[in-house]
XYZ file of C-alpha atoms in Angstrom:
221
model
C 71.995 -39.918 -109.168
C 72.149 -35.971 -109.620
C 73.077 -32.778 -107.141
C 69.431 -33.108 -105.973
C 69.846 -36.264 -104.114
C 73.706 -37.137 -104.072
C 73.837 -36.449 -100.255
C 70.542 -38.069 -99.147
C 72.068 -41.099 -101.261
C 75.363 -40.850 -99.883
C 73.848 -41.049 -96.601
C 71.341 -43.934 -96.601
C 74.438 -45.873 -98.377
C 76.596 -44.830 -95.470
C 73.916 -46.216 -92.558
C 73.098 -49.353 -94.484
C 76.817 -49.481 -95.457
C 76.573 -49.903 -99.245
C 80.140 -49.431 -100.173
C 79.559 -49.819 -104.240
C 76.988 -46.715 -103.850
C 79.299 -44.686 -101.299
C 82.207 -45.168 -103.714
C 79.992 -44.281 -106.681
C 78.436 -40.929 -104.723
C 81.957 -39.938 -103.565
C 83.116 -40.251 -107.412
C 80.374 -38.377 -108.582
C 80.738 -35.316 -106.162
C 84.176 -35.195 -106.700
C 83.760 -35.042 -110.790
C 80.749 -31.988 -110.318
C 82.689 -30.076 -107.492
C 82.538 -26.436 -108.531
C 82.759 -23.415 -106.629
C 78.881 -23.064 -106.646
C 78.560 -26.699 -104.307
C 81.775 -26.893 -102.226
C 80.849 -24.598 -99.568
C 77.563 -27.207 -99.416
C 79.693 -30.287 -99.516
C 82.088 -28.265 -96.783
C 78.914 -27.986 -94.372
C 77.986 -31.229 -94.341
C 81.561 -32.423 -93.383
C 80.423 -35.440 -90.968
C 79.272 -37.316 -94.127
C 82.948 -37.380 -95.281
C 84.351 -37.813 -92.374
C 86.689 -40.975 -94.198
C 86.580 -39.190 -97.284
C 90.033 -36.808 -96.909
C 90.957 -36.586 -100.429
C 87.161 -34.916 -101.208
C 87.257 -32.947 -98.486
C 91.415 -32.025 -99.571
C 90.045 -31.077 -102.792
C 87.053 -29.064 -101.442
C 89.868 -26.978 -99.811
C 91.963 -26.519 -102.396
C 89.163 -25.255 -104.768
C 88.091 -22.764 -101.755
C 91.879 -21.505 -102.116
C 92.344 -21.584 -106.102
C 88.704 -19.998 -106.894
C 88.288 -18.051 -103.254
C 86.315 -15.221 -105.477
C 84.028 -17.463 -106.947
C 83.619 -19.338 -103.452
C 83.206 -16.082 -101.555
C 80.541 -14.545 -103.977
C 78.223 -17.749 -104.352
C 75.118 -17.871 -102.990
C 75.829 -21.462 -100.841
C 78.313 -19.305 -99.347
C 75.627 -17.172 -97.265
C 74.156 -20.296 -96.024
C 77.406 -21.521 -94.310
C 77.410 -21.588 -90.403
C 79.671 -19.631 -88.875
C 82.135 -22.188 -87.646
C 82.732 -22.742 -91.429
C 82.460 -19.080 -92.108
C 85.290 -18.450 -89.581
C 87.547 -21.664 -90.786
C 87.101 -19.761 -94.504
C 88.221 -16.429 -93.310
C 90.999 -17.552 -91.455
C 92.389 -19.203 -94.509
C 95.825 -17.748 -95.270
C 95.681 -19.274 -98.877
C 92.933 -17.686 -100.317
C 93.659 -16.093 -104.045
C 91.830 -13.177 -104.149
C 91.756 -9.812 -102.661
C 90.926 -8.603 -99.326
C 88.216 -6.273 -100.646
C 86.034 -8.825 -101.798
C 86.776 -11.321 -98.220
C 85.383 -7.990 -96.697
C 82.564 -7.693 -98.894
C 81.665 -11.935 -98.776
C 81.822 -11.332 -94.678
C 78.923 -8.490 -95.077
C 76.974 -10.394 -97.503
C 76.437 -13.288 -94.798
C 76.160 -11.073 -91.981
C 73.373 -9.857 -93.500
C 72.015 -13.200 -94.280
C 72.766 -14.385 -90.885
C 71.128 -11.232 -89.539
C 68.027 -12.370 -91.843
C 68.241 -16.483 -90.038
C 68.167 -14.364 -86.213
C 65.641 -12.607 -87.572
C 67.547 -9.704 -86.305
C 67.407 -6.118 -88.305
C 70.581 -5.119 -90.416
C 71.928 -2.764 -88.701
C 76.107 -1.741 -88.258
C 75.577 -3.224 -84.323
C 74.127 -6.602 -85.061
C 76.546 -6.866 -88.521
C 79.425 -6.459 -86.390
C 77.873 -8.944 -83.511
C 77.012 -11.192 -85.416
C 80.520 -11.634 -87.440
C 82.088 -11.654 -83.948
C 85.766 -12.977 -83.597
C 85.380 -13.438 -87.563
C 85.971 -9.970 -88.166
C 89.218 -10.340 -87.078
C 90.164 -12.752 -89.824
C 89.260 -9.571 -92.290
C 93.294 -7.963 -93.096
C 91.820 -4.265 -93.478
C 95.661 -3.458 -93.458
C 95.990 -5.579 -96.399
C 93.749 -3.683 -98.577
C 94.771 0.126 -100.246
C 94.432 2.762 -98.020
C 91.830 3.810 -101.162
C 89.455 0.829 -100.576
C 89.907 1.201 -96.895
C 89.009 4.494 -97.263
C 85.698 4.372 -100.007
C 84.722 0.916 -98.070
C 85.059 -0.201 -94.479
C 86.027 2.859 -93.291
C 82.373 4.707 -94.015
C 80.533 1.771 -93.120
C 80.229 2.490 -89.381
C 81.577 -1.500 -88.744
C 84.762 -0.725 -86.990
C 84.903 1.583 -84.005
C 86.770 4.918 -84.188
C 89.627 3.902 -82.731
C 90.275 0.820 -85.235
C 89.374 3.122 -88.026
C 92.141 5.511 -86.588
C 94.547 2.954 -85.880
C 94.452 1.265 -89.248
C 94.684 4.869 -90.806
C 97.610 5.454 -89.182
C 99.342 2.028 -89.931
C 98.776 3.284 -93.403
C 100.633 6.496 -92.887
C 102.380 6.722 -90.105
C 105.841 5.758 -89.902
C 105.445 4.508 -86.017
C 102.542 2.489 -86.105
C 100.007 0.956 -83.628
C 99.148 -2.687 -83.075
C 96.413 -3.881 -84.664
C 93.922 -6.806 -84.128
C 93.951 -7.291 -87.890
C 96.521 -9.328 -89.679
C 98.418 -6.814 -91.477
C 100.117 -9.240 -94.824
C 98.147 -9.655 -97.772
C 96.757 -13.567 -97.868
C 99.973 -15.923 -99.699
C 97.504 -17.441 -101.966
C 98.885 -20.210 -103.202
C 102.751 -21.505 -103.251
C 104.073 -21.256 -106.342
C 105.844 -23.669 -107.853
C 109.149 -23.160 -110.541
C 109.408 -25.107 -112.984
C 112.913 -25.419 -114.788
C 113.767 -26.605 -118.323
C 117.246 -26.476 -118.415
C 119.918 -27.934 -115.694
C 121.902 -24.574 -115.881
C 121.816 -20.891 -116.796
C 124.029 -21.137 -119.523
C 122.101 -24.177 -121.682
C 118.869 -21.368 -120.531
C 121.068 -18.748 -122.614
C 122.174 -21.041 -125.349
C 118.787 -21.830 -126.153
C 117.780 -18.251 -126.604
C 120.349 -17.218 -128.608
C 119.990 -20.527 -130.885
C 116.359 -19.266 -131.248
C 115.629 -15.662 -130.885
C 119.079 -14.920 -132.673
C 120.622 -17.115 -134.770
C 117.344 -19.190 -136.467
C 115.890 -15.406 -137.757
C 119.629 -14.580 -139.324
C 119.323 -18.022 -140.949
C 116.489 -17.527 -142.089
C 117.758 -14.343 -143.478
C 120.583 -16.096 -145.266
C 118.993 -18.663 -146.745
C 116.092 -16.398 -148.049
C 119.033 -14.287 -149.449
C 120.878 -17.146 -151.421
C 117.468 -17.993 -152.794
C 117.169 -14.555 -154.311
């Protein structure tokens, strides 16, 4: 069993229901899921259909290593029903620039499967509602500017608008989701029950252990 043929296995053990070899396939995918494969593992969703903690953990590796994900090659070969479900994530860690930049890189690919010419009309058509899910608000008004702005993608009156969202202290509606993605949550972690044991413990050993150390180093002398 390798990458080669773990999903042509997983799916003759599925029809002939083999559950020893669906178990082992599952275990193995899970153990080599990277952010090279899970966009691959992600488009062929009906094989896991009673697999939810693989495809859980697909999900959260899209969120934790989005740049990774975004900038892989199996990420161009995604249809766009998983393309859009990506987009739309609200979790993803990374910036907006490079979402912006992933979304090109398979329009252009996608242009290439339509055999269509890349061009800024048949980008834009082809991204279609997706482009929507791109936060051009979220980015700096300096990567808007050097970026998405020059690229002819957006009409004049969305590059206008988001301009003036930017600046403007009255600002239009948008079609774009304005907040920077929430990555994920994060969670605190405390070591002591109360501020003051926090406090105690610093002062035992960022004060008092160095002017013991002192003293005793002293005494020795």
């Amino acid at each position: 069993l390798d990458s080669s043929n773990a999903l042509c296995t997983l799916y003759a053990a599925k029809k002939y229901m083999i559950t020893h070899l669906v178990q082992a396939v599952i275990d193995f995918l899970t153990f080599n899921l990277k952010a090279e494969n899970v966009c691959l593992l992600l488009s062929q969703s009906q094989l896991f259909q009673d697999e939810q903690e693989l495809m859980d953990r697909c999900w959260k590796l899209v969120e934790v290593d989005a740049e990774r994900v975004l900038m892989s090659d199996a990420f161009c070969d995604i249809d766009f029903t998983l393309f859009e479900e990506i987009l739309s994530r609200d979790t993803l860690l990374t910036e907006e620039k490079l979402v912006y930049d992933a979304a090109l890189k398979w329009a252009e690919a996608e242009c290439g499967r339509r055999n269509l010419p890349i061009s800024r009309v048949n980008v834009r058509n082809v991204l279609g509602n997706a482009l929507y899910h791109i936060r051009f608000p979220a980015m700096t008004i300096y990567e808007f500017a050097n970026g998405p702005a020059k690229m002819g993608l957006l009409t004049c009156q969305e590059i206008n608008d988001i301009f003036l969202h930017f600046a403007a202290e009255e600002k239009p509606q948008l079609p774009f989701l304005i907040n920077k993605r929430n990555g994920l949550t994060l969670l605190s972690c405390f070591r002591f029950q109360t501020a003051l044991e926090g406090f105690v413990y610093f002062i035992n050993t960022f004060y008092m252990v160095p002017k013991l150390a002192y003293f005793s180093l002293w005494n020795f002398i």
